[in-house]
CSV table of C-alpha atoms in Angstrom, one decimal:
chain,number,residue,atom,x,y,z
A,1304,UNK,CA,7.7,-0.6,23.3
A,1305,UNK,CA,9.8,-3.6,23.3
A,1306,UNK,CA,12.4,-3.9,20.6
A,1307,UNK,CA,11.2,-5.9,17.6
A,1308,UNK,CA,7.4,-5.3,18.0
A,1309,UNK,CA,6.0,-3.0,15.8
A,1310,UNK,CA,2.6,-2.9,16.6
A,1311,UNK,CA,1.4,-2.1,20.2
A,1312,UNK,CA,-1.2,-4.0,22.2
A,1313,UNK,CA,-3.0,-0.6,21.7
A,1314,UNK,CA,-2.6,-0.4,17.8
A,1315,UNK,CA,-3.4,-4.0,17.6
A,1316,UNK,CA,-6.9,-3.8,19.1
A,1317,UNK,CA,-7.7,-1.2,16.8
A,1318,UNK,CA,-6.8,-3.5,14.0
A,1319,UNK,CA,-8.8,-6.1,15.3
A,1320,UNK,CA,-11.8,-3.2,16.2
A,1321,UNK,CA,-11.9,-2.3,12.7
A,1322,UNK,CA,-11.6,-5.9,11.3
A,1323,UNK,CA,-14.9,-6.4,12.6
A,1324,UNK,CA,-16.6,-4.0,12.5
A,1325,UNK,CA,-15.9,-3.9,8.7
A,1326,UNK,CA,-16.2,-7.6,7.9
A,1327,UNK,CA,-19.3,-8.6,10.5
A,1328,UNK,CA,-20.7,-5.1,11.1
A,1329,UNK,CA,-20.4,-2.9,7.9
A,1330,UNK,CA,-21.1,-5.9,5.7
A,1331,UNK,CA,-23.3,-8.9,7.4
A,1332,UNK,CA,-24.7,-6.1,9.5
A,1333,UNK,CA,-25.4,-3.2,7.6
A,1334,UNK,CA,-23.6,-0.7,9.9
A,1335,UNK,CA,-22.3,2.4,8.3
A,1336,UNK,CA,-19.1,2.2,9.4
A,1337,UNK,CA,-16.1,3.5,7.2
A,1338,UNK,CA,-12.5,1.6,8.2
A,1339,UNK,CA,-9.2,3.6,7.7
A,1340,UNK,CA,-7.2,0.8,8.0
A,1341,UNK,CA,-3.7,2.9,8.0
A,1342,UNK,CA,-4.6,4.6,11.0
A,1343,UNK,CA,-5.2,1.6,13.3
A,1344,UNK,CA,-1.7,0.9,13.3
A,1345,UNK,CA,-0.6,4.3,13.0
A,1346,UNK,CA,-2.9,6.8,16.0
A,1347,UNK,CA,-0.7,6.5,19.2
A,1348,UNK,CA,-1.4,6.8,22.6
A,1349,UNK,CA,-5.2,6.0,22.3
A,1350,UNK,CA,-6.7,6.3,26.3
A,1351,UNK,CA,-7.8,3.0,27.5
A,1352,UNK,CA,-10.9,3.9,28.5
A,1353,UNK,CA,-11.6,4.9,24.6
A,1354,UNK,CA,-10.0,1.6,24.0
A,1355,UNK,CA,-12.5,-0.2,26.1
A,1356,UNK,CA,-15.6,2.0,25.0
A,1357,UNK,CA,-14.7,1.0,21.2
A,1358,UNK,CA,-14.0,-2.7,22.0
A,1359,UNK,CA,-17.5,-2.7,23.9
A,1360,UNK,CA,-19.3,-0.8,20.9
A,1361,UNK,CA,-18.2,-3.6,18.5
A,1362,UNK,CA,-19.3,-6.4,21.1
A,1363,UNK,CA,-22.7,-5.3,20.3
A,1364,UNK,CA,-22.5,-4.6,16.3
A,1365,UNK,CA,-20.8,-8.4,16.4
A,1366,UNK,CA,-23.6,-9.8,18.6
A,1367,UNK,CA,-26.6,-8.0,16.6
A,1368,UNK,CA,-25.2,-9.0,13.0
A,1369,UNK,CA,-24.8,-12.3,14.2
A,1370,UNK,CA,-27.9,-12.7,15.7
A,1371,UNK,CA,-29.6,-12.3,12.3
A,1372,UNK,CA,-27.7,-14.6,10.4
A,1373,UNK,CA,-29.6,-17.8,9.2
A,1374,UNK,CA,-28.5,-21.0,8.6
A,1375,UNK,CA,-28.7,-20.8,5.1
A,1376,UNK,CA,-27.2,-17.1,5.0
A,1377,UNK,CA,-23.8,-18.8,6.7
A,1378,UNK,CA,-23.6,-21.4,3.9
A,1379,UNK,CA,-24.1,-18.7,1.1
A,1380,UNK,CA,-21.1,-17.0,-0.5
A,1381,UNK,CA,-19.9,-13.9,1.8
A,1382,UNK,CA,-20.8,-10.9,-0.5
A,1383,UNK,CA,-17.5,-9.5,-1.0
A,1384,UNK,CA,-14.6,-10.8,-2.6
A,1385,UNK,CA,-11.8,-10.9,0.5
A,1386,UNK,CA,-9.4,-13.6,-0.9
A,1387,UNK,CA,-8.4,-14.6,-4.4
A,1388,UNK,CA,-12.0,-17.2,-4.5
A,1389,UNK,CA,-15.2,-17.1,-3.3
A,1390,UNK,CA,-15.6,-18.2,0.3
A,1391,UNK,CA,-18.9,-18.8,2.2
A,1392,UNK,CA,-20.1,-16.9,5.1
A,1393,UNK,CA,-19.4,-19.7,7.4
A,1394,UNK,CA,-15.8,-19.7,5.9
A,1395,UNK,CA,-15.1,-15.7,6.5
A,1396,UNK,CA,-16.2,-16.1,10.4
A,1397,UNK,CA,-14.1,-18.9,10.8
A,1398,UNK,CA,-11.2,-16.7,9.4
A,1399,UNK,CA,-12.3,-13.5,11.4
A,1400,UNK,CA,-12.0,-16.1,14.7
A,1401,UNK,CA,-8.6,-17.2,14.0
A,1402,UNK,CA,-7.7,-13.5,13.0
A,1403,UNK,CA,-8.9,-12.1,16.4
A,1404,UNK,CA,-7.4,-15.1,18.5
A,1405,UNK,CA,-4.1,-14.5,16.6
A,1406,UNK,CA,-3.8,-10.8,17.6
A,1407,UNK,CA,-5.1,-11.2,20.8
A,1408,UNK,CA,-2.3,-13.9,21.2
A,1409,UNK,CA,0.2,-11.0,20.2
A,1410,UNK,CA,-1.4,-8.6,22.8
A,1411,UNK,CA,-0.9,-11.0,25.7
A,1412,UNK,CA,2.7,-11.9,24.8
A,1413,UNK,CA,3.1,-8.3,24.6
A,1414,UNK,CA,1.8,-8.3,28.3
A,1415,UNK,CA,3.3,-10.8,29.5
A,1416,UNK,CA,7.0,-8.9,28.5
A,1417,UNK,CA,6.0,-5.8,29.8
A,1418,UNK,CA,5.6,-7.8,33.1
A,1419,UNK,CA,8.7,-8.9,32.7
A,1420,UNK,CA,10.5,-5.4,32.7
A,1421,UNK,CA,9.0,-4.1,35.6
């Protein structure tokens, strides 16, 4: 790992795996999924195949929670407290974008300096 970066591309996406899948599956979707938050920075050397496999298994609990949103569900407060006021549905996806596009920013920078040292 490069010095200075704490979190690998690898830990990152299982951040960003259980971010989801808690925020958009567990709770808009009704999955039962249980997040251990600690260990998605902390599990090393995760194959990327699993990495894949986990990434395309939350592409679907994201898609079918979504799917069954209404209009008038995104505009009603998100039913859990996740910042210090109520926010609305609408709100928390907009936050769980700029979340995912901000780690997925990390992982590519991390790419692009692995590049570099080769």
């Amino acid at each position: 790992m490069q010095k200075g970066i704490t979190n690998s591309a690898g830990n990152l996406c299982l951040h960003l795996i259980g971010n989801l899948n808690t925020y958009i599956g567990t709770i808009l979707g009704n999955t039962d999924y249980v997040r251990n938050r600690e260990l998605e920075f902390s599990l090393k050397d995760i194959p990327k195949t699993q990495l894949i496999c986990k990434i395309e298994q939350t592409m679907i609990v994201v898609d079918c929670a979504l799917d069954k949103l209404s209009e008038k569900e995104l505009r009603m407060d998100f039913p859990v407290l996740v910042f210090e006021t109520k926010t609305s549905t609408e709100f928390m996806l907009i936050h769980l974008t700029t979340h995912l596009a901000y780690h997925l920013g990390q992982i590519n920078y991390h790419r692009r300096l692995l590049e570099l040292e080769e």
